[in-house]
Amino acid sequence: MAAFLFAFPGRLHRRERIADLFWPEMNTERSRAALNSALWRLRKILGQEPSSNGGRNLRSIGDDVVLDQEPWLHVDSSAVTDLAKKLAVGSEVATLAAIRAAIELYQGPFLDGEEDALFVEERERVHTCFVTLAHNALAQYIREGHYGDAIAVCRKILSFDPFREFFVRNMLGLLCLDEQRAEASKFFDRWQKVLRMEIGVGPMPETAKLFQLVRQCDNHDDIEAIRQALCLERRGLH
């Protein structure tokens, strides 16, 4: 429930709706009691922040509950989505360190396991913003030749979204550019086995083609071909 309120600060939420979302197996009386108890505990937690004035930004207004957004209240999912939106519209030029910090805040799908349409929509929105930030960081790291950092970004994305082949291709090319060609081959072998087992398909032609470049790479021209392939991937984003 706390994650739900934190994700939608400033919105009025009907008590009945919250109770139905998080205690659907209980009758009305028991679910309302559970909600009241949860709100009390959350207000106590918020009250540990000296600036919260006893957690009074969590308010009940008739049959509604609202968590007011305050300057001291920092929500990880909001940090990810807000920065991604600002970068998308060009209203902010964030440092690479700030983008990477926002990427690291992402710890998995929003309220994973909750299947209400509201949660599914928010889950997809947060994940899309996470991927957008990763694209931005990856492009900057590659442009600056920071291959180790770029590889770390790919690993982060693939830990949550293992079949997003844009990042698989970048992982392959970056490992080769970082003089880890043997690791690139091991990574691809493991990844395509899982792809075939869980999805029942093989790699996309672009991925297979890049792997062939990586496998045969043994001179400067091959290295440059891989670098150019990654550049073309980045151009295709715009």
XYZ file of N, CA and C in Angstrom:
714
model
N 0.817 -1.199 0.000
C 0.000 0.000 0.000
C 0.857 1.258 0.000
N 1.944 1.220 0.805
C 2.827 2.389 0.865
C 3.404 2.713 -0.505
N 3.865 1.676 -1.221
C 4.436 1.898 -2.556
C 3.394 2.505 -3.492
N 2.165 2.086 -3.348
C 1.070 2.623 -4.169
C 0.875 4.114 -3.900
N 0.830 4.504 -2.635
C 0.648 5.912 -2.298
C 1.845 6.748 -2.715
N 3.055 6.202 -2.529
C 4.261 6.936 -2.917
C 4.314 7.152 -4.424
N 3.771 6.193 -5.175
C 3.824 6.294 -6.637
C 2.876 7.350 -7.180
N 1.845 7.684 -6.414
C 0.845 8.649 -6.884
C 0.621 9.746 -5.848
N 1.687 10.499 -5.519
C 1.528 11.556 -4.509
C 0.609 12.658 -5.008
N -0.150 13.226 -4.074
C -1.038 14.330 -4.418
C -2.384 13.904 -4.959
N -2.595 12.614 -5.176
C -3.868 12.129 -5.708
C -4.791 11.694 -4.566
N -6.058 11.933 -4.748
C -7.055 11.423 -3.816
C -7.380 9.977 -4.174
N -7.361 9.109 -3.168
C -7.676 7.696 -3.374
C -8.824 7.307 -2.449
N -9.849 6.700 -2.988
C -10.968 6.252 -2.178
C -10.518 5.138 -1.245
N -10.905 5.239 0.017
C -10.552 4.207 0.998
C -11.029 2.829 0.535
N -12.249 2.786 0.026
C -12.817 1.520 -0.423
C -11.982 0.903 -1.534
N -11.489 1.751 -2.440
C -10.670 1.277 -3.556
C -9.350 0.689 -3.044
N -8.690 1.387 -2.108
C -7.426 0.885 -1.560
C -7.649 -0.440 -0.845
N -8.714 -0.502 -0.037
C -9.005 -1.742 0.689
C -9.243 -2.905 -0.264
N -9.970 -2.656 -1.342
C -10.237 -3.719 -2.320
C -8.972 -4.164 -3.041
N -8.049 -3.223 -3.258
C -6.815 -3.552 -3.963
C -5.896 -4.436 -3.124
N -5.772 -4.127 -1.834
C -4.743 -4.775 -1.028
C -5.271 -5.802 -0.035
N -6.563 -5.810 0.239
C -7.140 -6.816 1.139
C -8.419 -7.385 0.538
N -8.338 -7.864 -0.687
C -9.559 -8.322 -1.382
C -10.193 -9.556 -0.750
N -9.414 -10.326 0.007
C -9.939 -11.565 0.584
C -10.742 -11.311 1.858
N -10.695 -10.077 2.396
C -11.387 -9.758 3.647
C -12.754 -9.146 3.369
N -13.646 -9.270 4.348
C -14.923 -8.586 4.221
C -14.709 -7.083 4.442
N -15.737 -6.285 4.212
C -15.600 -4.823 4.246
C -15.084 -4.332 5.587
N -15.625 -4.843 6.670
C -15.219 -4.361 7.998
C -13.757 -4.655 8.285
N -13.336 -5.869 7.983
C -11.952 -6.260 8.275
C -10.971 -5.547 7.345
N -11.327 -5.352 6.071
C -10.408 -4.676 5.150
C -10.236 -3.208 5.521
N -11.304 -2.570 5.993
C -11.186 -1.178 6.437
C -10.319 -1.084 7.690
N -10.454 -2.060 8.578
C -9.612 -2.074 9.782
C -8.144 -2.265 9.405
N -7.886 -3.147 8.447
C -6.514 -3.367 7.986
C -5.947 -2.107 7.355
N -6.787 -1.411 6.589
C -6.351 -0.154 5.965
C -6.021 0.891 7.020
N -6.875 1.041 8.010
C -6.617 2.022 9.067
C -5.318 1.716 9.800
N -5.079 0.445 10.065
C -3.846 0.043 10.750
C -2.624 0.348 9.890
N -2.728 0.045 8.587
C -1.606 0.301 7.676
C -1.325 1.795 7.552
N -2.360 2.595 7.487
C -2.180 4.045 7.399
C -1.534 4.588 8.674
N -1.938 4.064 9.809
C -1.352 4.495 11.086
C 0.142 4.169 11.127
N 0.491 2.953 10.693
C 1.907 2.560 10.698
C 2.711 3.417 9.724
N 2.140 3.677 8.550
C 2.854 4.487 7.569
C 3.055 5.911 8.083
N 2.036 6.458 8.742
C 2.169 7.814 9.286
C 3.258 7.849 10.360
N 3.370 6.797 11.144
C 4.425 6.722 12.161
C 5.801 6.699 11.508
N 5.919 5.972 10.412
C 7.200 5.911 9.698
C 7.551 7.269 9.115
N 6.574 7.898 8.462
C 6.805 9.229 7.890
C 7.171 10.230 8.978
N 6.593 10.056 10.169
C 6.852 10.967 11.271
C 8.275 10.931 11.775
N 9.054 9.923 11.382
C 10.460 9.869 11.780
C 11.299 10.921 11.072
N 10.776 11.460 9.960
C 11.436 12.563 9.271
C 11.085 13.861 10.001
N 12.082 14.567 10.532
C 11.807 15.785 11.315
C 10.965 16.813 10.576
N 11.139 16.888 9.251
C 10.405 17.892 8.479
C 8.955 17.501 8.204
N 8.555 16.304 8.611
C 7.224 15.809 8.233
C 6.106 16.310 9.130
N 6.477 16.949 10.246
C 5.460 17.425 11.191
C 4.562 16.276 11.641
N 5.224 15.191 12.029
C 4.472 14.041 12.522
C 3.794 13.219 11.451
N 4.291 13.308 10.227
C 3.698 12.531 9.141
C 2.367 13.071 8.674
N 2.161 14.363 8.842
C 0.856 14.943 8.515
C 0.634 15.132 7.012
N 1.634 14.810 6.209
C 1.383 14.873 4.766
C 0.606 13.649 4.278
N 0.398 12.667 5.151
C -0.504 11.561 4.854
C -1.840 11.897 5.510
N -2.838 12.244 4.705
C -4.079 12.793 5.240
C -5.298 11.981 4.811
N -6.280 11.997 5.688
C -7.595 11.445 5.370
C -8.554 12.605 5.169
N -9.256 12.591 4.040
C -10.224 13.638 3.719
C -11.546 12.952 3.422
N -12.390 12.866 4.427
C -13.648 12.143 4.251
C -13.374 10.680 3.940
N -13.868 10.219 2.807
C -13.657 8.826 2.394
C -12.419 8.652 1.524
N -11.587 9.690 1.451
C -10.394 9.657 0.612
C -9.124 9.712 1.458
N -8.036 9.218 0.848
C -6.700 9.288 1.438
C -5.780 9.960 0.428
N -4.914 10.840 0.898
C -3.956 11.504 0.008
C -2.602 11.605 0.699
N -1.556 11.329 -0.050
C -0.186 11.539 0.422
C 0.344 12.767 -0.301
N 0.498 13.863 0.421
C 0.976 15.095 -0.185
C 2.460 14.995 -0.523
N 2.829 15.487 -1.698
C 4.230 15.544 -2.092
C 4.907 16.678 -1.319
N 6.029 16.375 -0.678
C 6.789 17.364 0.072
C 8.235 17.346 -0.407
N 8.967 18.449 -0.269
C 10.360 18.494 -0.739
C 11.245 17.417 -0.119
N 10.935 17.013 1.102
C 11.772 16.021 1.786
C 11.431 14.585 1.372
N 10.324 14.405 0.656
C 9.878 13.060 0.287
C 10.462 12.676 -1.069
N 11.393 11.750 -1.057
C 12.058 11.309 -2.282
C 11.617 9.875 -2.610
N 11.032 9.691 -3.769
C 10.515 8.391 -4.194
C 11.325 7.912 -5.394
N 11.875 6.709 -5.293
C 12.761 6.191 -6.341
C 12.083 6.166 -7.712
N 10.864 5.650 -7.782
C 10.207 5.541 -9.082
C 9.963 6.922 -9.684
N 9.652 7.903 -8.845
C 9.441 9.266 -9.346
C 10.742 9.866 -9.858
N 11.851 9.574 -9.178
C 13.143 10.088 -9.631
C 13.486 9.545 -11.015
N 13.188 8.275 -11.246
C 13.452 7.653 -12.546
C 12.569 8.265 -13.628
N 11.270 8.346 -13.363
C 10.345 8.820 -14.396
C 10.492 10.317 -14.662
N 10.715 11.088 -13.616
C 10.835 12.541 -13.798
C 12.053 12.903 -14.640
N 13.195 12.258 -14.353
C 14.406 12.562 -15.113
C 14.266 12.110 -16.564
N 13.686 10.949 -16.777
C 13.500 10.447 -18.145
C 12.610 11.382 -18.958
N 11.542 11.887 -18.346
C 10.649 12.801 -19.055
C 11.349 14.119 -19.395
N 12.130 14.636 -18.472
C 12.838 15.894 -18.710
C 13.857 15.741 -19.831
N 14.560 14.628 -19.846
C 15.537 14.391 -20.915
C 14.839 14.210 -22.263
N 13.687 13.562 -22.246
C 12.962 13.290 -23.496
C 12.507 14.573 -24.185
N 12.123 15.557 -23.396
C 11.639 16.810 -23.988
C 12.726 17.870 -24.067
N 13.936 17.507 -23.632
C 15.052 18.437 -23.722
C 14.992 19.595 -22.749
N 14.195 19.433 -21.672
C 14.070 20.532 -20.711
C 15.171 20.516 -19.666
N 15.999 19.482 -19.690
C 17.066 19.392 -18.696
C 18.262 18.671 -19.291
N 19.453 19.172 -18.973
C 20.686 18.499 -19.349
C 21.282 17.922 -18.070
N 21.106 16.639 -17.875
C 21.570 15.989 -16.651
C 22.983 15.458 -16.841
N 23.741 15.455 -15.768
C 25.081 14.875 -15.821
C 24.961 13.363 -15.965
N 26.010 12.771 -16.498
C 26.017 11.322 -16.650
C 25.919 10.652 -15.279
N 26.543 11.267 -14.280
C 26.476 10.711 -12.922
C 25.040 10.702 -12.409
N 24.281 11.765 -12.699
C 22.885 11.836 -12.252
C 22.034 10.791 -12.958
N 22.294 10.580 -14.256
C 21.540 9.577 -15.008
C 21.851 8.180 -14.476
N 23.126 7.924 -14.240
C 23.520 6.611 -13.723
C 22.921 6.378 -12.330
N 22.903 7.419 -11.508
C 22.321 7.280 -10.176
C 20.841 6.928 -10.264
N 20.122 7.557 -11.193
C 18.703 7.257 -11.372
C 18.510 5.820 -11.861
N 19.382 5.367 -12.750
C 19.316 3.983 -13.234
C 19.468 2.999 -12.077
N 20.405 3.299 -11.185
C 20.664 2.393 -10.072
C 19.514 2.351 -9.067
N 18.656 3.370 -9.084
C 17.498 3.359 -8.179
C 16.487 2.279 -8.555
N 16.478 1.898 -9.825
C 15.506 0.911 -10.293
C 15.862 -0.467 -9.743
N 14.937 -1.046 -9.003
C 15.198 -2.335 -8.379
C 14.214 -3.419 -8.811
N 13.533 -3.191 -9.914
C 12.649 -4.218 -10.435
C 11.271 -3.677 -10.743
N 10.404 -4.501 -11.336
C 9.063 -4.066 -11.740
C 8.265 -3.494 -10.583
N 7.569 -2.416 -10.864
C 6.753 -1.735 -9.855
C 5.634 -2.659 -9.365
N 5.589 -2.895 -8.044
C 4.572 -3.757 -7.432
C 4.362 -5.031 -8.247
N 5.470 -5.725 -8.474
C 5.421 -6.959 -9.251
C 4.469 -7.965 -8.600
N 3.609 -8.555 -9.400
C 2.639 -9.517 -8.901
C 1.245 -8.952 -8.768
N 1.147 -7.613 -8.648
C -0.169 -6.983 -8.605
C -0.659 -6.793 -10.042
N -1.834 -7.312 -10.365
C -2.283 -7.339 -11.747
C -3.434 -6.383 -12.057
N -3.804 -5.537 -11.118
C -4.790 -4.516 -11.432
C -4.254 -3.624 -12.549
N -5.132 -3.166 -13.434
C -4.715 -2.375 -14.596
C -3.898 -1.146 -14.191
N -4.238 -0.551 -13.061
C -3.511 0.621 -12.585
C -2.051 0.299 -12.333
N -1.787 -0.847 -11.701
C -0.422 -1.249 -11.400
C 0.326 -1.648 -12.670
N -0.346 -2.353 -13.549
C 0.296 -2.792 -14.796
C 0.727 -1.579 -15.615
N -0.137 -0.579 -15.707
C 0.189 0.630 -16.463
C 1.372 1.376 -15.852
N 1.367 1.516 -14.533
C 2.468 2.212 -13.869
C 3.761 1.414 -13.966
N 3.652 0.095 -13.872
C 4.829 -0.775 -13.988
C 5.514 -0.579 -15.340
N 4.696 -0.534 -16.401
C 5.239 -0.362 -17.744
C 5.823 1.034 -17.920
N 5.173 2.034 -17.345
C 5.656 3.416 -17.461
C 7.019 3.581 -16.793
N 7.156 3.064 -15.589
C 8.426 3.188 -14.872
C 9.526 2.431 -15.605
N 9.194 1.224 -16.085
C 10.210 0.431 -16.785
C 10.646 1.113 -18.084
N 9.710 1.692 -18.806
C 10.045 2.394 -20.044
C 10.988 3.561 -19.761
N 10.737 4.286 -18.690
C 11.615 5.401 -18.315
C 13.002 4.898 -17.918
N 13.045 3.780 -17.226
C 14.313 3.150 -16.860
C 15.124 2.803 -18.108
N 14.466 2.228 -19.102
C 15.138 1.877 -20.357
C 15.606 3.136 -21.092
N 14.799 4.182 -21.074
C 15.171 5.443 -21.718
C 16.454 6.009 -21.109
N 16.544 5.998 -19.789
C 17.751 6.484 -19.117
C 18.954 5.610 -19.472
N 18.727 4.307 -19.561
C 19.824 3.404 -19.909
C 20.339 3.676 -21.319
N 19.437 3.922 -22.264
C 19.842 4.291 -23.624
C 20.725 5.539 -23.594
N 20.305 6.534 -22.834
C 21.031 7.797 -22.755
C 22.424 7.590 -22.179
N 22.500 6.869 -21.080
C 23.800 6.628 -20.440
C 24.707 5.802 -21.338
N 24.139 4.777 -21.967
C 24.920 3.900 -22.836
C 25.557 4.689 -23.974
N 24.777 5.555 -24.617
C 25.300 6.346 -25.728
C 26.459 7.228 -25.278
N 26.323 7.849 -24.117
C 27.393 8.728 -23.627
C 28.641 7.940 -23.250
N 28.467 6.805 -22.594
C 29.623 5.993 -22.204
C 30.382 5.486 -23.428
N 29.647 5.043 -24.446
C 30.307 4.548 -25.654
C 31.031 5.684 -26.364
N 30.388 6.838 -26.449
C 31.005 7.982 -27.099
C 32.313 8.378 -26.406
N 32.362 8.248 -25.086
C 33.547 8.628 -24.325
C 34.540 7.475 -24.153
N 34.196 6.294 -24.685
C 35.102 5.158 -24.596
C 35.147 4.503 -23.233
N 34.120 4.720 -22.413
C 34.056 4.109 -21.076
C 33.306 2.777 -21.176
N 33.988 1.796 -21.731
C 33.315 0.540 -22.046
C 32.882 -0.237 -20.812
N 33.688 -0.196 -19.756
C 33.311 -0.900 -18.533
C 32.000 -0.390 -17.955
N 31.836 0.936 -17.945
C 30.588 1.517 -17.445
C 29.415 1.186 -18.361
N 29.665 1.202 -19.661
C 28.605 0.854 -20.619
C 28.168 -0.595 -20.434
N 29.123 -1.479 -20.201
C 28.797 -2.889 -19.953
C 27.940 -3.021 -18.698
N 28.261 -2.251 -17.664
C 27.484 -2.302 -16.418
C 26.040 -1.880 -16.654
N 25.829 -0.887 -17.497
C 24.468 -0.452 -17.825
C 23.717 -1.576 -18.540
N 24.382 -2.226 -19.498
C 23.744 -3.346 -20.209
C 23.377 -4.467 -19.241
N 24.274 -4.776 -18.337
C 23.992 -5.839 -17.365
C 22.779 -5.480 -16.505
N 22.692 -4.220 -16.117
C 21.571 -3.785 -15.283
C 20.247 -3.978 -16.027
N 20.194 -3.512 -17.265
C 18.972 -3.672 -18.066
C 18.632 -5.148 -18.252
N 19.621 -5.938 -18.651
C 19.369 -7.344 -18.985
C 19.017 -8.176 -17.758
N 19.361 -7.707 -16.572
C 18.976 -8.430 -15.364
C 17.465 -8.384 -15.158
N 16.810 -7.350 -15.694
C 15.363 -7.223 -15.575
C 14.633 -7.484 -16.892
N 15.332 -7.333 -17.997
C 14.705 -7.420 -19.328
C 15.653 -8.196 -20.246
N 15.826 -9.504 -19.983
C 16.913 -10.267 -20.603
C 16.828 -10.458 -22.110
N 15.671 -10.235 -22.710
C 15.535 -10.492 -24.141
C 15.428 -9.215 -24.967
N 15.824 -8.092 -24.403
C 15.840 -6.836 -25.161
C 17.137 -6.818 -25.969
N 17.050 -7.168 -27.241
C 18.239 -7.494 -28.024
C 19.112 -6.284 -28.346
N 18.564 -5.099 -28.305
C 19.415 -3.915 -28.474
C 20.550 -3.955 -27.462
N 20.232 -4.246 -26.207
C 21.247 -4.270 -25.162
C 22.098 -5.535 -25.225
N 21.540 -6.619 -25.733
C 22.342 -7.832 -25.944
C 23.428 -7.552 -26.973
N 23.050 -6.906 -28.082
C 24.049 -6.584 -29.111
C 25.119 -5.641 -28.569
N 24.691 -4.640 -27.839
C 25.674 -3.722 -27.265
C 26.592 -4.442 -26.275
N 26.027 -5.353 -25.510
C 26.842 -6.128 -24.575
C 27.914 -6.918 -25.318
N 27.529 -7.577 -26.401
C 28.486 -8.354 -27.195
C 29.604 -7.463 -27.734
N 29.206 -6.364 -28.374
C 30.207 -5.481 -28.960
C 31.103 -4.845 -27.922
N 30.530 -4.432 -26.811
C 31.312 -3.765 -25.770
C 32.305 -4.709 -25.107
N 31.889 -5.936 -24.877
C 32.828 -6.904 -24.295
C 34.022 -7.108 -25.217
N 33.763 -7.150 -26.506
C 34.865 -7.298 -27.462
C 35.757 -6.060 -27.447
N 35.148 -4.870 -27.485
C 35.933 -3.631 -27.457
C 36.725 -3.494 -26.164
N 36.210 -4.109 -25.100
C 36.885 -4.062 -23.794
C 37.868 -5.218 -23.628
N 38.210 -5.855 -24.739
C 39.166 -6.969 -24.766
C 38.701 -8.159 -23.932
N 37.393 -8.436 -24.015
C 36.830 -9.595 -23.321
C 36.076 -10.464 -24.331
N 36.753 -10.788 -25.427
C 36.091 -11.522 -26.496
C 35.627 -12.904 -26.048
N 36.427 -13.586 -25.227
C 36.029 -14.910 -24.740
C 34.766 -14.813 -23.885
N 34.685 -13.764 -23.071
C 33.493 -13.561 -22.244
C 32.286 -13.250 -23.118
N 32.511 -12.508 -24.220
C 31.421 -12.203 -25.136
C 30.842 -13.495 -25.717
N 31.701 -14.435 -26.093
C 31.238 -15.709 -26.652
C 30.466 -16.520 -25.614
N 30.965 -16.544 -24.388
C 30.268 -17.268 -23.318
C 28.898 -16.640 -23.047
N 28.886 -15.304 -23.019
C 27.625 -14.594 -22.767
C 26.601 -14.934 -23.849
N 27.020 -14.887 -25.104
C 26.084 -15.136 -26.199
C 25.584 -16.569 -26.174
N 26.476 -17.519 -25.905
C 26.053 -18.920 -25.858
C 25.007 -19.139 -24.764
N 25.260 -18.571 -23.575
C 24.296 -18.720 -22.482
C 22.972 -18.050 -22.830
N 23.071 -16.848 -23.379
C 21.861 -16.066 -23.655
C 20.988 -16.733 -24.719
N 21.582 -17.205 -25.821
C 20.754 -17.788 -26.885
C 20.132 -19.111 -26.456
N 20.796 -19.838 -25.561
C 20.194 -21.069 -25.050
C 18.936 -20.759 -24.243
N 19.026 -19.739 -23.395
C 17.861 -19.340 -22.605
C 16.757 -18.808 -23.512
N 17.147 -18.037 -24.534
C 16.169 -17.489 -25.485
C 15.390 -18.617 -26.166
N 16.097 -19.610 -26.644
C 15.448 -20.724 -27.344
C 14.580 -21.547 -26.392
N 15.060 -21.725 -25.157
C 14.336 -22.548 -24.197
C 13.067 -21.853 -23.706
N 13.152 -20.547 -23.422
C 12.019 -19.845 -22.821
C 11.087 -19.199 -23.844
N 11.618 -18.754 -24.972
C 10.799 -18.061 -25.964
C 10.549 -18.929 -27.188
N 11.458 -19.848 -27.446
C 11.289 -20.743 -28.580
C 11.697 -20.157 -29.913
N 12.558 -19.138 -29.897
C 13.051 -18.525 -31.132
C 14.555 -18.341 -31.021
N 15.171 -18.052 -32.168
C 16.584 -17.757 -32.186
C 16.838 -16.261 -32.142
N 18.091 -15.845 -32.085
C 18.425 -14.421 -32.081
C 17.977 -13.732 -33.357
N 17.745 -12.426 -33.277
C 17.429 -11.634 -34.453
C 18.627 -11.641 -35.405
N 18.405 -11.463 -36.716
C 19.524 -11.468 -37.669
C 20.618 -10.457 -37.309
N 20.228 -9.273 -36.835
C 21.225 -8.264 -36.468
C 22.125 -8.749 -35.335
N 21.533 -9.478 -34.385
C 22.301 -9.988 -33.248
C 23.263 -11.080 -33.697
N 22.760 -11.998 -34.530
C 23.618 -13.071 -35.034
C 24.770 -12.508 -35.866
N 24.478 -11.481 -36.670
C 25.512 -10.870 -37.505
C 26.593 -10.219 -36.656
N 26.188 -9.527 -35.598
C 27.177 -8.891 -34.729
C 28.015 -9.939 -34.013
N 27.389 -11.039 -33.606
C 28.164 -12.080 -32.948
C 29.218 -12.662 -33.876
N 28.885 -12.792 -35.150
C 29.876 -13.278 -36.102
C 31.057 -12.306 -36.188
N 30.771 -11.017 -36.162
C 31.850 -10.021 -36.159
C 32.726 -10.180 -34.938
N 32.090 -10.388 -33.791
C 32.840 -10.541 -32.537
C 33.678 -11.808 -32.573
N 33.103 -12.901 -33.056
C 33.812 -14.182 -33.048
C 35.030 -14.187 -33.959
N 34.936 -13.473 -35.099
C 36.057 -13.483 -36.046
C 37.022 -12.314 -35.826
N 36.736 -11.472 -34.850
C 37.522 -10.255 -34.635
C 38.976 -10.589 -34.302
N 39.911 -10.113 -35.142
C 41.332 -10.342 -34.833
C 42.245 -9.230 -35.342
N 41.663 -8.096 -35.776
C 42.507 -6.993 -36.217
C 41.772 -5.663 -36.029
N 42.476 -4.579 -36.337
C 41.926 -3.236 -36.130
C 40.673 -3.001 -36.971
N 40.658 -3.511 -38.198
C 39.494 -3.316 -39.065
C 38.242 -3.969 -38.471
N 38.417 -5.154 -37.873
C 37.285 -5.830 -37.241
C 36.775 -5.037 -36.041
N 37.725 -4.518 -35.262
C 37.350 -3.693 -34.105
C 36.549 -2.480 -34.564
N 37.012 -1.842 -35.645
C 36.336 -0.649 -36.153
C 34.940 -0.997 -36.680
N 34.799 -2.175 -37.286
C 33.494 -2.609 -37.791
C 32.506 -2.780 -36.640
N 32.982 -3.317 -35.528
C 32.118 -3.485 -34.358
C 31.750 -2.128 -33.771
N 32.719 -1.238 -33.702
C 32.459 0.106 -33.171
C 31.427 0.827 -34.047
N 31.553 0.694 -35.350
C 30.603 1.325 -36.260
C 29.209 0.717 -36.120
N 29.154 -0.592 -35.890
C 27.865 -1.250 -35.703
C 27.144 -0.695 -34.477
N 27.884 -0.443 -33.413
C 27.283 0.132 -32.209
C 26.849 1.569 -32.457
N 27.618 2.307 -33.243
C 27.235 3.683 -33.577
C 25.931 3.705 -34.363
N 25.789 2.764 -35.309
C 24.564 2.693 -36.097
C 23.366 2.358 -35.221
N 23.579 1.501 -34.213
C 22.509 1.167 -33.268
C 22.033 2.435 -32.576
N 22.983 3.259 -32.126
C 22.615 4.474 -31.384
C 21.883 5.459 -32.276
N 22.332 5.579 -33.545
C 21.647 6.489 -34.463
C 20.212 6.037 -34.710
N 20.008 4.724 -34.691
C 18.672 4.217 -34.948
C 17.671 4.555 -33.869
N 18.145 5.045 -32.713
C 17.241 5.416 -31.630
C 16.560 6.736 -31.895
N 17.140 7.570 -32.738
C 16.651 8.943 -32.875
C 15.738 9.081 -34.092
